[in-house]
């Protein structure tokens, strides 16, 4: 009976395994089962990590569940280490600070602390923190970046947080970094696999001076949909709900006025297996044949295997397996059991289960299918009775007591109850159904043939009028294949009510062009209507791009056309790239416009002796198509240089030298082998040029030495280029001065005084007019002649005669000397003088700070700070008052240990007190925070308006 059948199926036993080994629940106090579920208490990382799988079985067989993996997140501390080495960098240079996260499991996020908590590095177009590596990137270092940087690593699962040792960033004093083109330091891999519906993040950041701008594009030219977001000043590209159409090659471009660079990588679409077809429970007689087939989609394409009662099915003899198909010939009773088809790729594994019953005989009546028949008036009715029995049963139909002999056309009087009787040697069974006569179904709105552009959306109508007694279902077929609305939900959706089967097609692609058939099924009939959809899109890629002929500046190309994709090709664009370009760039052609009927063109304006690749892009009224494959690499012929060096200048050097500099000609413009430079120069006012030849292409400097050259005298200078084919053009003439002599006189009346424990002021008398130029003065200072590492130097340009030297040691004797300088270097030094820096200020802050508040007047009082013998005497106190609203700081100097402050009732304050001495400011007290409590002023206007706390 049905009840007994259900009772048998409800008697299920479940077993769990860990890493393939059965879990013994009898002796395990932490693990137990409830309703087949495995419950683990007091999780243990070492004992419970691994892959779990459940086996369920009853009298009919057993099946395996999908596997489940249990892992534990953790985050170790950074290894105990001394302070990290300082990173020395010039102003204007880019820098990368490495984080090096410790061992961990689970997703991490990274931040960086600047100097001290809670000051975090704020990301902008100049600073970027990679969430892949944790490293901090500064595109162009500025003086404000100097300080200590600490990497903070957070585990998003355990919420643990660990801090690295600080990394000092120090600014070098040997000059400022000049401008240079972007250097991409953060970029995504060449190949990025992405799962369907996942969120994909690509990082890209470049160092450079000026700070580079980051932009993104798809190499196909397809614009980004609205779901693609740019974050962190375009350093992060994020694609949400990743789909098949999002796959392709993505390019990040970093650009500043010195140049640009680019990186690219391909995002490939991956998806876990998804069932397209599965098998169902089947009952067959002995010696019949079984054929089951399951189909699944996925990327990569899934592989298939079969299980019987949880054990692998092997192909041999009667059993054959081919991909997702299982066939068993000449069944016997031992073939009964629970079977599973398993589809698997690297992104997941899915199971489909079904029962096979092999029947020898039945111990009860044949099992019959219940019957409910519906027909429309005037149609032919077939009432089928197919009992499930072994051996097969004989059946017949009755209406009342009348046995029916043949099929007849139906009318309203044929409605009623019909009984099927089935019989074999083991018994007899009956079942009864009703025949209902209905009105015919009509299609009231049909789809029509249409043309549409790629990316648009349409609705194909399919609507009917029907008898209310009928159930109706709609389905759609595309090019002969039934549309799976669940699998293809990205593009296809059924819309409308119970009498509408309208088909919405979103974001139409080229492969959606074809024949669409709407199928209407009722209980009595099936109707259909169809339409042809033509999809127009950008052209397909041209092919076989060939360089037919090439000169030093032109190339004759030919190609074959690609598909026009429903819209005639209207023109072609030729693109080229070389080892010197960033990606592909459009080039000039003859004719200037290449129309859609042409399959040849001449590219003009090429550089000589450069290796080129070419490709062709077709366009039509819809847009630009995908580019063709690249042609073979071909080098243009060589030619005489046609580009002169630029930025010709120079000057400086030592006595009797003429220094000439220029910007080298790039390899792309050298036009051939044997490239070099011709330097020509002459004293201003003369006509004869002196020439020199340099055969090294990368050299950008030439020094002419001759004892007869007067110091700081002007020369006309020009620089030209040559190669094996001949001499090219010269640059325009520039005026360059020969080296000058150092100043011949030392400054006089040099004096110095100690300003504080760390600062000395030096003054001197300006030099009178002398034959040599004076560009400024240089002060040299040192502690001891026997310690060269204590020597310091300060230069000041212009006619200034005073300089402050800072960063000195307290209570220390310093020797100082002053010299004038110009481009040839410093002249003679003045006689050395000496002075001693002040004793240091007290290293203790004011203590026992107390205050009272009356109205808006705050009175502060503190204990005096007493200087030690090795410290400067206290001369007073400095009170710093910072207003939060205006973010300004006021200072009050007093020689007392008390002060009164008038505060605003509508602001918050931070107060700090320092001792003052000849040696400078002492250590500041702990900040005092005074917070306004606005609610107090409303409720209690005559009472205190402030809350005080000392942090």
Short mmCIF file of C-alpha atoms in Angstrom, two decimals, residues 161-508:
data_model
loop_
_atom_site.label_atom_id
_atom_site.label_comp_id
_atom_site.label_asym_id
_atom_site.label_seq_id
_atom_site.Cartn_x
_atom_site.Cartn_y
_atom_site.Cartn_z
CA UNK A 161 44.26 42.47 14.57
CA UNK A 162 48.07 42.51 14.59
CA UNK A 163 50.55 45.37 14.02
CA UNK A 164 53.95 45.25 12.36
CA UNK A 165 57.04 47.07 13.61
CA UNK A 166 57.22 50.67 12.33
CA UNK A 167 59.02 51.37 9.04
CA UNK A 168 60.69 54.83 9.06
CA UNK A 169 60.41 56.84 5.81
CA UNK A 170 63.35 59.28 5.55
CA UNK A 171 63.82 62.04 2.98
CA UNK A 172 67.25 62.09 1.33
CA UNK A 173 69.02 65.46 1.11
CA UNK A 174 70.86 64.86 -2.18
CA UNK A 175 68.33 66.54 -4.42
CA UNK A 176 64.76 66.33 -5.67
CA UNK A 177 63.64 63.59 -8.07
CA UNK A 178 62.85 64.93 -11.54
CA UNK A 179 59.75 64.10 -13.53
CA UNK A 180 59.46 60.58 -14.98
CA UNK A 181 56.84 58.47 -16.72
CA UNK A 182 54.47 56.19 -14.75
CA UNK A 183 55.77 52.88 -13.48
CA UNK A 184 52.94 50.45 -12.72
CA UNK A 185 53.78 48.66 -9.46
CA UNK A 186 50.37 47.11 -8.67
CA UNK A 187 48.65 45.14 -11.38
CA UNK A 188 46.39 42.15 -11.79
CA UNK A 189 47.53 38.78 -13.26
CA UNK A 190 47.57 38.03 -17.01
CA UNK A 191 44.73 35.55 -16.44
CA UNK A 192 41.98 36.03 -13.83
CA UNK A 193 39.38 33.25 -13.40
CA UNK A 194 36.03 34.57 -12.17
CA UNK A 195 33.04 32.54 -10.98
CA UNK A 196 29.53 33.33 -12.16
CA UNK A 197 27.75 35.92 -9.97
CA UNK A 198 30.95 36.62 -8.01
CA UNK A 199 32.41 40.06 -7.27
CA UNK A 200 35.67 40.66 -9.15
CA UNK A 201 38.18 43.28 -7.99
CA UNK A 202 41.20 44.35 -10.07
CA UNK A 203 43.93 46.55 -8.56
CA UNK A 204 46.19 48.91 -10.53
CA UNK A 205 48.47 51.64 -9.18
CA UNK A 206 51.52 53.42 -10.57
CA UNK A 207 54.42 55.43 -9.24
CA UNK A 208 55.34 58.55 -11.17
CA UNK A 209 56.11 62.26 -11.13
CA UNK A 210 53.72 64.01 -11.69
CA UNK A 211 51.24 61.68 -9.92
CA UNK A 212 49.77 59.44 -12.67
CA UNK A 213 46.09 59.33 -13.53
CA UNK A 214 44.60 55.81 -13.69
CA UNK A 215 41.97 54.83 -16.27
CA UNK A 216 40.45 51.53 -17.40
CA UNK A 217 39.03 50.11 -20.60
CA UNK A 218 38.10 46.84 -22.28
CA UNK A 219 40.30 46.07 -25.27
CA UNK A 220 37.16 45.12 -27.19
CA UNK A 221 35.99 48.73 -26.98
CA UNK A 222 32.73 47.67 -25.30
CA UNK A 223 31.84 50.33 -22.67
CA UNK A 224 31.50 49.36 -19.02
CA UNK A 225 27.96 48.69 -17.77
CA UNK A 226 26.66 50.64 -14.78
CA UNK A 227 27.46 47.79 -12.37
CA UNK A 228 31.22 48.33 -12.93
CA UNK A 229 32.54 50.73 -10.27
CA UNK A 230 35.88 52.56 -9.97
CA UNK A 231 37.14 53.10 -6.42
CA UNK A 232 40.15 54.60 -4.64
CA UNK A 233 40.84 57.21 -7.35
CA UNK A 234 40.38 54.52 -10.05
CA UNK A 235 43.03 52.23 -8.47
CA UNK A 236 40.38 49.51 -7.98
CA UNK A 237 37.93 48.29 -10.65
CA UNK A 238 35.03 46.26 -9.20
CA UNK A 239 32.62 44.13 -11.24
CA UNK A 240 29.61 42.92 -9.26
CA UNK A 241 27.47 39.90 -10.25
CA UNK A 242 30.03 38.69 -12.82
CA UNK A 243 28.43 37.15 -15.93
CA UNK A 244 29.57 35.56 -19.21
CA UNK A 245 29.42 38.86 -21.11
CA UNK A 246 31.80 40.47 -18.58
CA UNK A 247 34.63 38.11 -19.61
CA UNK A 248 37.37 39.56 -21.78
CA UNK A 249 40.63 41.51 -21.70
CA UNK A 250 40.80 44.52 -19.39
CA UNK A 251 43.48 47.21 -19.59
CA UNK A 252 44.69 49.63 -16.92
CA UNK A 253 46.41 52.79 -18.19
CA UNK A 254 48.60 55.03 -16.00
CA UNK A 255 49.43 58.40 -17.56
CA UNK A 256 51.13 61.70 -16.73
CA UNK A 257 52.69 64.39 -18.87
CA UNK A 258 55.95 62.43 -19.11
CA UNK A 259 54.29 59.41 -20.74
CA UNK A 260 52.04 56.50 -20.06
CA UNK A 261 52.19 52.75 -19.43
CA UNK A 262 49.57 50.04 -19.44
CA UNK A 263 48.97 46.49 -18.21
CA UNK A 264 46.27 44.12 -19.28
CA UNK A 265 44.86 40.77 -18.28
CA UNK A 266 42.04 38.49 -19.33
CA UNK A 267 39.14 37.68 -17.00
CA UNK A 268 37.73 34.27 -17.88
CA UNK A 269 34.23 33.12 -16.99
CA UNK A 270 33.98 30.09 -14.71
CA UNK A 271 30.83 28.43 -13.33
CA UNK A 272 30.16 25.42 -11.12
CA UNK A 273 28.14 22.56 -12.66
CA UNK A 274 24.39 23.04 -13.16
CA UNK A 275 21.97 20.27 -14.15
CA UNK A 276 20.35 20.44 -17.59
CA UNK A 277 18.93 16.92 -17.49
CA UNK A 278 18.71 14.30 -14.74
CA UNK A 279 17.36 10.76 -14.50
CA UNK A 280 14.17 9.75 -12.65
CA UNK A 281 13.16 6.74 -10.56
CA UNK A 282 12.69 3.80 -12.91
CA UNK A 283 11.05 0.35 -12.60
CA UNK A 284 11.98 -2.27 -15.28
CA UNK A 285 11.48 -5.99 -15.68
CA UNK A 286 14.19 -8.61 -15.59
CA UNK A 287 16.15 -8.84 -18.87
CA UNK A 288 15.08 -5.34 -20.01
CA UNK A 289 17.73 -2.73 -20.76
CA UNK A 290 18.38 0.48 -18.77
CA UNK A 291 19.55 3.76 -20.31
CA UNK A 292 19.98 6.83 -18.09
CA UNK A 293 21.52 10.10 -19.22
CA UNK A 294 22.29 13.20 -17.21
CA UNK A 295 23.52 16.47 -18.67
CA UNK A 296 25.16 19.43 -16.90
CA UNK A 297 26.62 22.76 -17.92
CA UNK A 298 29.61 24.46 -16.32
CA UNK A 299 32.93 26.07 -17.14
CA UNK A 300 35.30 24.31 -17.36
CA UNK A 301 33.13 21.57 -18.84
CA UNK A 302 32.23 19.13 -16.04
CA UNK A 303 33.27 15.49 -15.98
CA UNK A 304 30.81 12.73 -15.01
CA UNK A 305 30.92 9.62 -12.85
CA UNK A 306 28.30 7.20 -11.51
CA UNK A 307 27.69 5.72 -8.05
CA UNK A 308 25.55 2.77 -6.99
CA UNK A 309 24.69 2.68 -3.30
CA UNK A 310 27.57 5.09 -2.68
CA UNK A 311 30.18 2.99 -4.55
CA UNK A 312 31.85 3.86 -7.86
CA UNK A 313 30.27 2.18 -10.90
CA UNK A 314 32.89 0.73 -13.25
CA UNK A 315 32.29 0.16 -16.96
CA UNK A 316 32.59 -3.56 -17.80
CA UNK A 317 30.48 -6.22 -19.53
CA UNK A 318 26.80 -5.35 -19.33
CA UNK A 319 27.58 -1.93 -17.79
CA UNK A 320 28.71 0.87 -20.11
CA UNK A 321 29.49 4.51 -19.18
CA UNK A 322 30.01 7.31 -21.67
CA UNK A 323 30.25 10.83 -20.23
CA UNK A 324 26.90 11.38 -18.53
CA UNK A 325 25.17 8.25 -19.90
CA UNK A 326 24.81 4.93 -18.04
CA UNK A 327 23.48 1.83 -19.79
CA UNK A 328 22.96 -1.66 -18.30
CA UNK A 329 21.97 -4.48 -20.62
CA UNK A 330 19.84 -7.53 -19.63
CA UNK A 331 18.92 -6.35 -16.13
CA UNK A 332 18.86 -8.77 -13.19
CA UNK A 333 17.59 -8.36 -9.64
CA UNK A 334 21.08 -7.47 -8.31
CA UNK A 335 21.06 -4.29 -10.44
CA UNK A 336 18.37 -2.76 -8.18
CA UNK A 337 19.52 0.04 -5.92
CA UNK A 338 20.10 3.76 -5.53
CA UNK A 339 22.14 5.35 -8.33
CA UNK A 340 23.79 8.78 -8.43
CA UNK A 341 25.12 10.74 -11.38
CA UNK A 342 27.99 13.03 -10.30
CA UNK A 343 29.04 16.12 -12.34
CA UNK A 344 32.23 17.86 -11.25
CA UNK A 345 34.62 20.65 -12.21
CA UNK A 346 37.15 22.59 -10.15
CA UNK A 347 34.44 24.97 -8.92
CA UNK A 348 32.02 22.40 -7.49
CA UNK A 349 30.38 19.01 -7.55
CA UNK A 350 26.67 18.15 -7.85
CA UNK A 351 24.76 14.86 -7.39
CA UNK A 352 21.52 13.63 -8.94
CA UNK A 353 19.86 10.52 -7.45
CA UNK A 354 17.32 7.99 -8.72
CA UNK A 355 16.15 4.50 -7.76
CA UNK A 356 16.24 1.51 -10.10
CA UNK A 357 13.71 -1.26 -9.31
CA UNK A 358 14.13 -4.49 -11.27
CA UNK A 359 10.78 -6.39 -11.19
CA UNK A 360 10.46 -10.16 -11.30
CA UNK A 361 6.80 -10.45 -10.26
CA UNK A 362 4.41 -8.52 -8.06
CA UNK A 363 2.81 -9.81 -4.88
CA UNK A 364 -0.26 -7.58 -5.26
CA UNK A 365 -2.41 -6.16 -8.00
CA UNK A 366 -0.79 -4.35 -10.95
CA UNK A 367 0.04 -0.71 -10.18
CA UNK A 368 -2.15 1.57 -12.35
CA UNK A 369 -1.87 5.21 -13.25
CA UNK A 370 -4.80 7.41 -12.18
CA UNK A 371 -6.52 9.11 -15.13
CA UNK A 372 -8.09 12.53 -15.73
CA UNK A 373 -8.86 13.24 -19.39
CA UNK A 374 -9.91 16.57 -20.90
CA UNK A 375 -10.90 17.13 -24.55
CA UNK A 376 -12.18 19.93 -26.72
CA UNK A 377 -15.48 19.43 -28.55
CA UNK A 378 -15.19 17.71 -31.94
CA UNK A 379 -11.70 16.30 -31.42
CA UNK A 380 -10.60 12.70 -31.28
CA UNK A 381 -10.02 11.37 -27.73
CA UNK A 382 -7.55 8.65 -26.75
CA UNK A 383 -7.92 7.27 -23.23
CA UNK A 384 -4.74 5.35 -22.32
CA UNK A 385 -4.36 2.84 -19.52
CA UNK A 386 -0.76 1.64 -19.11
CA UNK A 387 -0.40 -0.33 -15.88
CA UNK A 388 3.05 -0.89 -14.40
CA UNK A 389 3.24 -4.66 -13.96
CA UNK A 390 5.47 -7.60 -14.64
CA UNK A 391 4.57 -9.67 -16.52
CA UNK A 392 2.60 -7.10 -18.59
CA UNK A 393 -1.10 -6.78 -17.84
CA UNK A 394 -4.08 -6.88 -20.28
CA UNK A 395 -6.33 -3.80 -20.04
CA UNK A 396 -9.70 -2.52 -21.35
CA UNK A 397 -11.97 0.54 -20.85
CA UNK A 398 -15.60 0.80 -19.66
CA UNK A 399 -18.05 3.67 -19.53
CA UNK A 400 -20.62 2.50 -17.01
CA UNK A 401 -21.20 -1.18 -17.92
CA UNK A 402 -20.44 -0.63 -21.59
CA UNK A 403 -17.10 -1.84 -22.92
CA UNK A 404 -15.52 0.70 -25.34
CA UNK A 405 -14.26 -0.78 -28.60
CA UNK A 406 -12.71 2.17 -30.50
CA UNK A 407 -11.87 5.88 -30.42
CA UNK A 408 -14.57 8.30 -31.48
CA UNK A 409 -14.90 12.06 -32.03
CA UNK A 410 -15.95 13.78 -28.86
CA UNK A 411 -18.91 15.99 -28.11
CA UNK A 412 -20.46 17.34 -24.92
CA UNK A 413 -22.42 14.12 -24.30
CA UNK A 414 -19.21 12.07 -24.10
CA UNK A 415 -18.25 13.71 -20.82
CA UNK A 416 -18.37 11.40 -17.82
CA UNK A 417 -16.48 8.75 -15.78
CA UNK A 418 -14.40 6.02 -17.48
CA UNK A 419 -12.90 2.91 -15.83
CA UNK A 420 -9.78 1.01 -16.90
CA UNK A 421 -9.45 -2.67 -15.91
CA UNK A 422 -6.00 -4.34 -15.95
CA UNK A 423 -5.28 -8.02 -15.30
CA UNK A 424 -2.42 -10.55 -15.26
CA UNK A 425 -1.92 -13.93 -13.56
CA UNK A 426 -1.10 -12.23 -10.25
CA UNK A 427 -4.23 -10.11 -9.92
CA UNK A 428 -6.60 -7.46 -11.22
CA UNK A 429 -6.78 -3.71 -10.64
CA UNK A 430 -9.02 -0.85 -11.71
CA UNK A 431 -8.76 2.91 -11.91
CA UNK A 432 -11.30 5.58 -12.84
CA UNK A 433 -10.94 8.95 -14.57
CA UNK A 434 -13.21 11.68 -15.84
CA UNK A 435 -13.55 13.01 -19.38
CA UNK A 436 -14.30 16.75 -19.65
CA UNK A 437 -15.23 18.38 -23.00
CA UNK A 438 -14.02 21.99 -23.46
CA UNK A 439 -14.05 24.83 -26.02
CA UNK A 440 -11.02 25.25 -28.35
CA UNK A 441 -8.07 27.52 -27.45
CA UNK A 442 -7.21 30.51 -29.72
CA UNK A 443 -4.01 32.55 -30.09
CA UNK A 444 -4.97 36.24 -29.82
CA UNK A 445 -1.51 37.89 -30.13
CA UNK A 446 1.45 36.50 -32.01
CA UNK A 447 5.14 37.54 -32.28
CA UNK A 448 6.28 39.14 -35.55
CA UNK A 449 9.59 39.03 -37.40
CA UNK A 450 11.94 41.75 -36.10
CA UNK A 451 15.37 43.34 -36.51
CA UNK A 452 17.16 44.52 -33.35
CA UNK A 453 20.57 45.86 -32.28
CA UNK A 454 22.94 44.00 -29.95
CA UNK A 455 22.46 45.04 -26.32
CA UNK A 456 18.80 46.10 -26.67
CA UNK A 457 15.82 44.33 -25.09
CA UNK A 458 12.45 43.31 -26.56
CA UNK A 459 9.24 41.43 -25.69
CA UNK A 460 7.87 38.77 -28.07
CA UNK A 461 4.09 38.52 -27.43
CA UNK A 462 2.21 35.20 -27.16
CA UNK A 463 -1.32 35.55 -25.75
CA UNK A 464 -4.44 33.31 -25.94
CA UNK A 465 -8.15 32.98 -25.24
CA UNK A 466 -9.04 29.64 -23.54
CA UNK A 467 -11.79 27.64 -21.82
CA UNK A 468 -11.69 28.48 -18.06
CA UNK A 469 -11.75 24.77 -17.23
CA UNK A 470 -8.40 24.18 -18.90
CA UNK A 471 -4.97 24.49 -17.32
CA UNK A 472 -2.50 26.08 -19.71
CA UNK A 473 1.29 26.24 -19.85
CA UNK A 474 3.59 28.22 -22.10
CA UNK A 475 7.08 27.31 -23.28
CA UNK A 476 9.48 28.81 -25.81
CA UNK A 477 11.91 27.15 -28.16
CA UNK A 478 14.88 28.90 -29.77
CA UNK A 479 16.30 27.35 -32.95
CA UNK A 480 14.70 24.04 -32.03
CA UNK A 481 15.94 23.94 -28.40
CA UNK A 482 13.65 24.50 -25.42
CA UNK A 483 14.63 27.63 -23.46
CA UNK A 484 15.62 26.92 -19.84
CA UNK A 485 14.44 30.09 -18.07
CA UNK A 486 16.29 29.26 -14.87
CA UNK A 487 19.64 28.62 -16.51
CA UNK A 488 19.30 31.48 -19.02
CA UNK A 489 17.74 34.01 -16.63
CA UNK A 490 20.36 36.60 -17.58
CA UNK A 491 18.70 37.05 -20.98
CA UNK A 492 15.30 35.26 -21.03
CA UNK A 493 12.24 35.79 -18.82
CA UNK A 494 8.58 34.81 -19.08
CA UNK A 495 6.32 37.83 -18.47
CA UNK A 496 2.54 38.32 -18.41
CA UNK A 497 -0.38 36.64 -16.62
CA UNK A 498 -2.13 33.27 -16.88
CA UNK A 499 -3.26 33.87 -20.49
CA UNK A 500 0.04 35.43 -21.57
CA UNK A 501 3.29 33.67 -22.39
CA UNK A 502 5.20 36.79 -23.51
CA UNK A 503 8.97 36.32 -23.79
CA UNK A 504 11.28 39.12 -22.66
CA UNK A 505 14.83 39.02 -24.07
CA UNK A 506 17.26 41.31 -22.25
CA UNK A 507 20.66 42.52 -23.46
CA UNK A 508 20.37 40.67 -26.76
#
